[in-house]
PDB file of C-alpha atoms in Angstrom:
ATOM      1  CA  MET A   8      61.429 102.806 136.799  1.00  0.00           C
ATOM      2  CA  ALA A   9      60.335 105.943 134.981  1.00  0.00           C
ATOM      3  CA  ASN A  10      57.692 105.707 132.281  1.00  0.00           C
ATOM      4  CA  MET A  11      58.879 106.469 128.761  1.00  0.00           C
ATOM      5  CA  ALA A  12      55.537 107.566 127.274  1.00  0.00           C
ATOM      6  CA  ARG A  13      54.367 111.144 127.720  1.00  0.00           C
ATOM      7  CA  PRO A  14      51.725 111.543 130.479  1.00  0.00           C
ATOM      8  CA  PRO A  15      48.440 113.295 129.778  1.00  0.00           C
ATOM      9  CA  PRO A  16      48.116 116.825 131.180  1.00  0.00           C
ATOM     10  CA  THR A  17      45.508 115.674 133.743  1.00  0.00           C
ATOM     11  CA  VAL A  18      47.941 113.770 135.976  1.00  0.00           C
ATOM     12  CA  ASN A  19      49.880 114.924 139.023  1.00  0.00           C
ATOM     13  CA  LEU A  20      53.549 114.470 138.135  1.00  0.00           C
ATOM     14  CA  GLU A  21      54.543 114.816 141.801  1.00  0.00           C
ATOM     15  CA  SER A  22      52.367 111.863 142.822  1.00  0.00           C
ATOM     16  CA  PRO A  23      54.017 108.607 143.881  1.00  0.00           C
ATOM     17  CA  GLN A  24      51.455 106.896 141.638  1.00  0.00           C
ATOM     18  CA  THR A  25      52.446 106.322 138.029  1.00  0.00           C
ATOM     19  CA  TRP A  26      50.416 108.344 135.581  1.00  0.00           C
ATOM     20  CA  GLN A  27      49.039 105.098 134.147  1.00  0.00           C
ATOM     21  CA  LEU A  28      47.663 104.234 137.581  1.00  0.00           C
ATOM     22  CA  GLN A  29      46.251 107.742 137.993  1.00  0.00           C
ATOM     23  CA  GLU A  30      44.441 107.358 134.664  1.00  0.00           C
ATOM     24  CA  GLU A  31      43.120 103.859 135.486  1.00  0.00           C
ATOM     25  CA  LEU A  32      39.320 103.743 135.395  1.00  0.00           C
ATOM     26  CA  SER A  33      37.402 102.240 138.285  1.00  0.00           C
ATOM     27  CA  PRO A  34      35.371  99.123 137.525  1.00  0.00           C
ATOM     28  CA  PRO A  35      31.769  99.866 136.462  1.00  0.00           C
ATOM     29  CA  GLY A  36      29.565 100.401 139.504  1.00  0.00           C
ATOM     30  CA  PHE A  37      32.475 100.706 141.943  1.00  0.00           C
ATOM     31  CA  GLN A  38      31.838 102.980 144.906  1.00  0.00           C
ATOM     32  CA  LEU A  39      34.549 103.700 147.433  1.00  0.00           C
ATOM     33  CA  PRO A  40      33.522 102.079 150.723  1.00  0.00           C
ATOM     34  CA  LYS A  41      33.338 104.120 153.912  1.00  0.00           C
ATOM     35  CA  LEU A  42      36.414 103.278 155.960  1.00  0.00           C
ATOM     36  CA  SER A  43      38.214 104.791 158.905  1.00  0.00           C
ATOM     37  CA  LYS A  44      41.365 106.494 157.688  1.00  0.00           C
ATOM     38  CA  TYR A  45      44.765 105.179 158.685  1.00  0.00           C
ATOM     39  CA  ARG A  46      46.615 107.762 160.779  1.00  0.00           C
ATOM     40  CA  GLY A  47      49.807 105.842 161.512  1.00  0.00           C
ATOM     41  CA  ASP A  48      48.917 105.050 165.119  1.00  0.00           C
ATOM     42  CA  SER A  49      47.644 101.480 164.719  1.00  0.00           C
ATOM     43  CA  ASP A  50      48.771  98.208 163.145  1.00  0.00           C
ATOM     44  CA  PRO A  51      49.419  98.920 159.438  1.00  0.00           C
ATOM     45  CA  ALA A  52      49.117  95.240 158.443  1.00  0.00           C
ATOM     46  CA  GLU A  53      45.655  95.046 160.004  1.00  0.00           C
ATOM     47  CA  PHE A  54      44.599  98.245 158.256  1.00  0.00           C
ATOM     48  CA  ILE A  55      45.851  97.035 154.848  1.00  0.00           C
ATOM     49  CA  LYS A  56      44.037  93.713 155.281  1.00  0.00           C
ATOM     50  CA  ASN A  57      40.744  95.450 156.106  1.00  0.00           C
ATOM     51  CA  TYR A  58      41.267  98.047 153.362  1.00  0.00           C
ATOM     52  CA  ALA A  59      41.894  95.365 150.711  1.00  0.00           C
ATOM     53  CA  LEU A  60      38.856  93.364 151.818  1.00  0.00           C
ATOM     54  CA  ALA A  61      36.619  96.440 151.697  1.00  0.00           C
ATOM     55  CA  ILE A  62      37.790  97.468 148.213  1.00  0.00           C
ATOM     56  CA  GLU A  63      37.418  93.905 146.907  1.00  0.00           C
ATOM     57  CA  ALA A  64      33.953  93.515 148.466  1.00  0.00           C
ATOM     58  CA  SER A  65      32.934  96.754 146.739  1.00  0.00           C
ATOM     59  CA  GLY A  66      33.982  95.407 143.334  1.00  0.00           C
ATOM     60  CA  GLY A  67      37.382  97.051 143.107  1.00  0.00           C
ATOM     61  CA  SER A  68      40.452  95.593 141.422  1.00  0.00           C
ATOM     62  CA  MET A  69      44.106  95.634 142.502  1.00  0.00           C
ATOM     63  CA  ALA A  70      44.535  98.829 140.480  1.00  0.00           C
ATOM     64  CA  THR A  71      41.518 100.304 142.278  1.00  0.00           C
ATOM     65  CA  MET A  72      43.120  99.435 145.636  1.00  0.00           C
ATOM     66  CA  ALA A  73      46.331 101.195 144.645  1.00  0.00           C
ATOM     67  CA  LYS A  74      44.625 104.215 143.104  1.00  0.00           C
ATOM     68  CA  CYS A  75      42.311 104.789 146.090  1.00  0.00           C
ATOM     69  CA  PHE A  76      44.967 104.109 148.735  1.00  0.00           C
ATOM     70  CA  PRO A  77      45.907 107.759 149.396  1.00  0.00           C
ATOM     71  CA  LEU A  78      42.240 108.481 150.147  1.00  0.00           C
ATOM     72  CA  ALA A  79      42.443 106.008 153.039  1.00  0.00           C
ATOM     73  CA  LEU A  80      45.319 107.840 154.740  1.00  0.00           C
ATOM     74  CA  ASP A  81      45.370 110.741 157.164  1.00  0.00           C
ATOM     75  CA  ASP A  82      47.898 112.730 159.166  1.00  0.00           C
ATOM     76  CA  VAL A  83      51.400 111.204 159.293  1.00  0.00           C
ATOM     77  CA  ALA A  84      50.385 108.385 156.937  1.00  0.00           C
ATOM     78  CA  GLN A  85      49.265 110.910 154.305  1.00  0.00           C
ATOM     79  CA  ARG A  86      52.545 112.810 154.680  1.00  0.00           C
ATOM     80  CA  TRP A  87      54.454 109.528 154.311  1.00  0.00           C
ATOM     81  CA  PHE A  88      52.608 108.749 151.070  1.00  0.00           C
ATOM     82  CA  TRP A  89      53.445 112.146 149.550  1.00  0.00           C
ATOM     83  CA  SER A  90      57.098 111.751 150.586  1.00  0.00           C
ATOM     84  CA  LEU A  91      57.497 108.716 148.317  1.00  0.00           C
ATOM     85  CA  PRO A  92      59.365 109.319 145.048  1.00  0.00           C
ATOM     86  CA  PRO A  93      57.231 110.431 142.097  1.00  0.00           C
ATOM     87  CA  ASP A  94      56.178 107.685 139.695  1.00  0.00           C
ATOM     88  CA  SER A  95      57.183 104.903 142.145  1.00  0.00           C
ATOM     89  CA  MET A  96      53.809 103.229 142.797  1.00  0.00           C
ATOM     90  CA  SER A  97      52.181 101.236 140.010  1.00  0.00           C
ATOM     91  CA  THR A  98      50.115  98.696 141.993  1.00  0.00           C
TER      92      THR A  98
END
């Protein structure tokens, strides 16, 4: 569902992430954990489980998991993410 409010000029309107998610602040003290990137050649459920655990253990929220998700992707998985419709991912 498209957002009715006007997005700030700092957001990427082509991103699958809603502009509200793009503008979400990370929890105080949160640092993105070092993880191997998902390339689309292994079990996605296993990757998501490990990704979620790592973000949570680092003090991240559900919004943090969603916002940082594209940073955990590489190759075909990154292309898949950017092929999703704009403004379609809120959490």
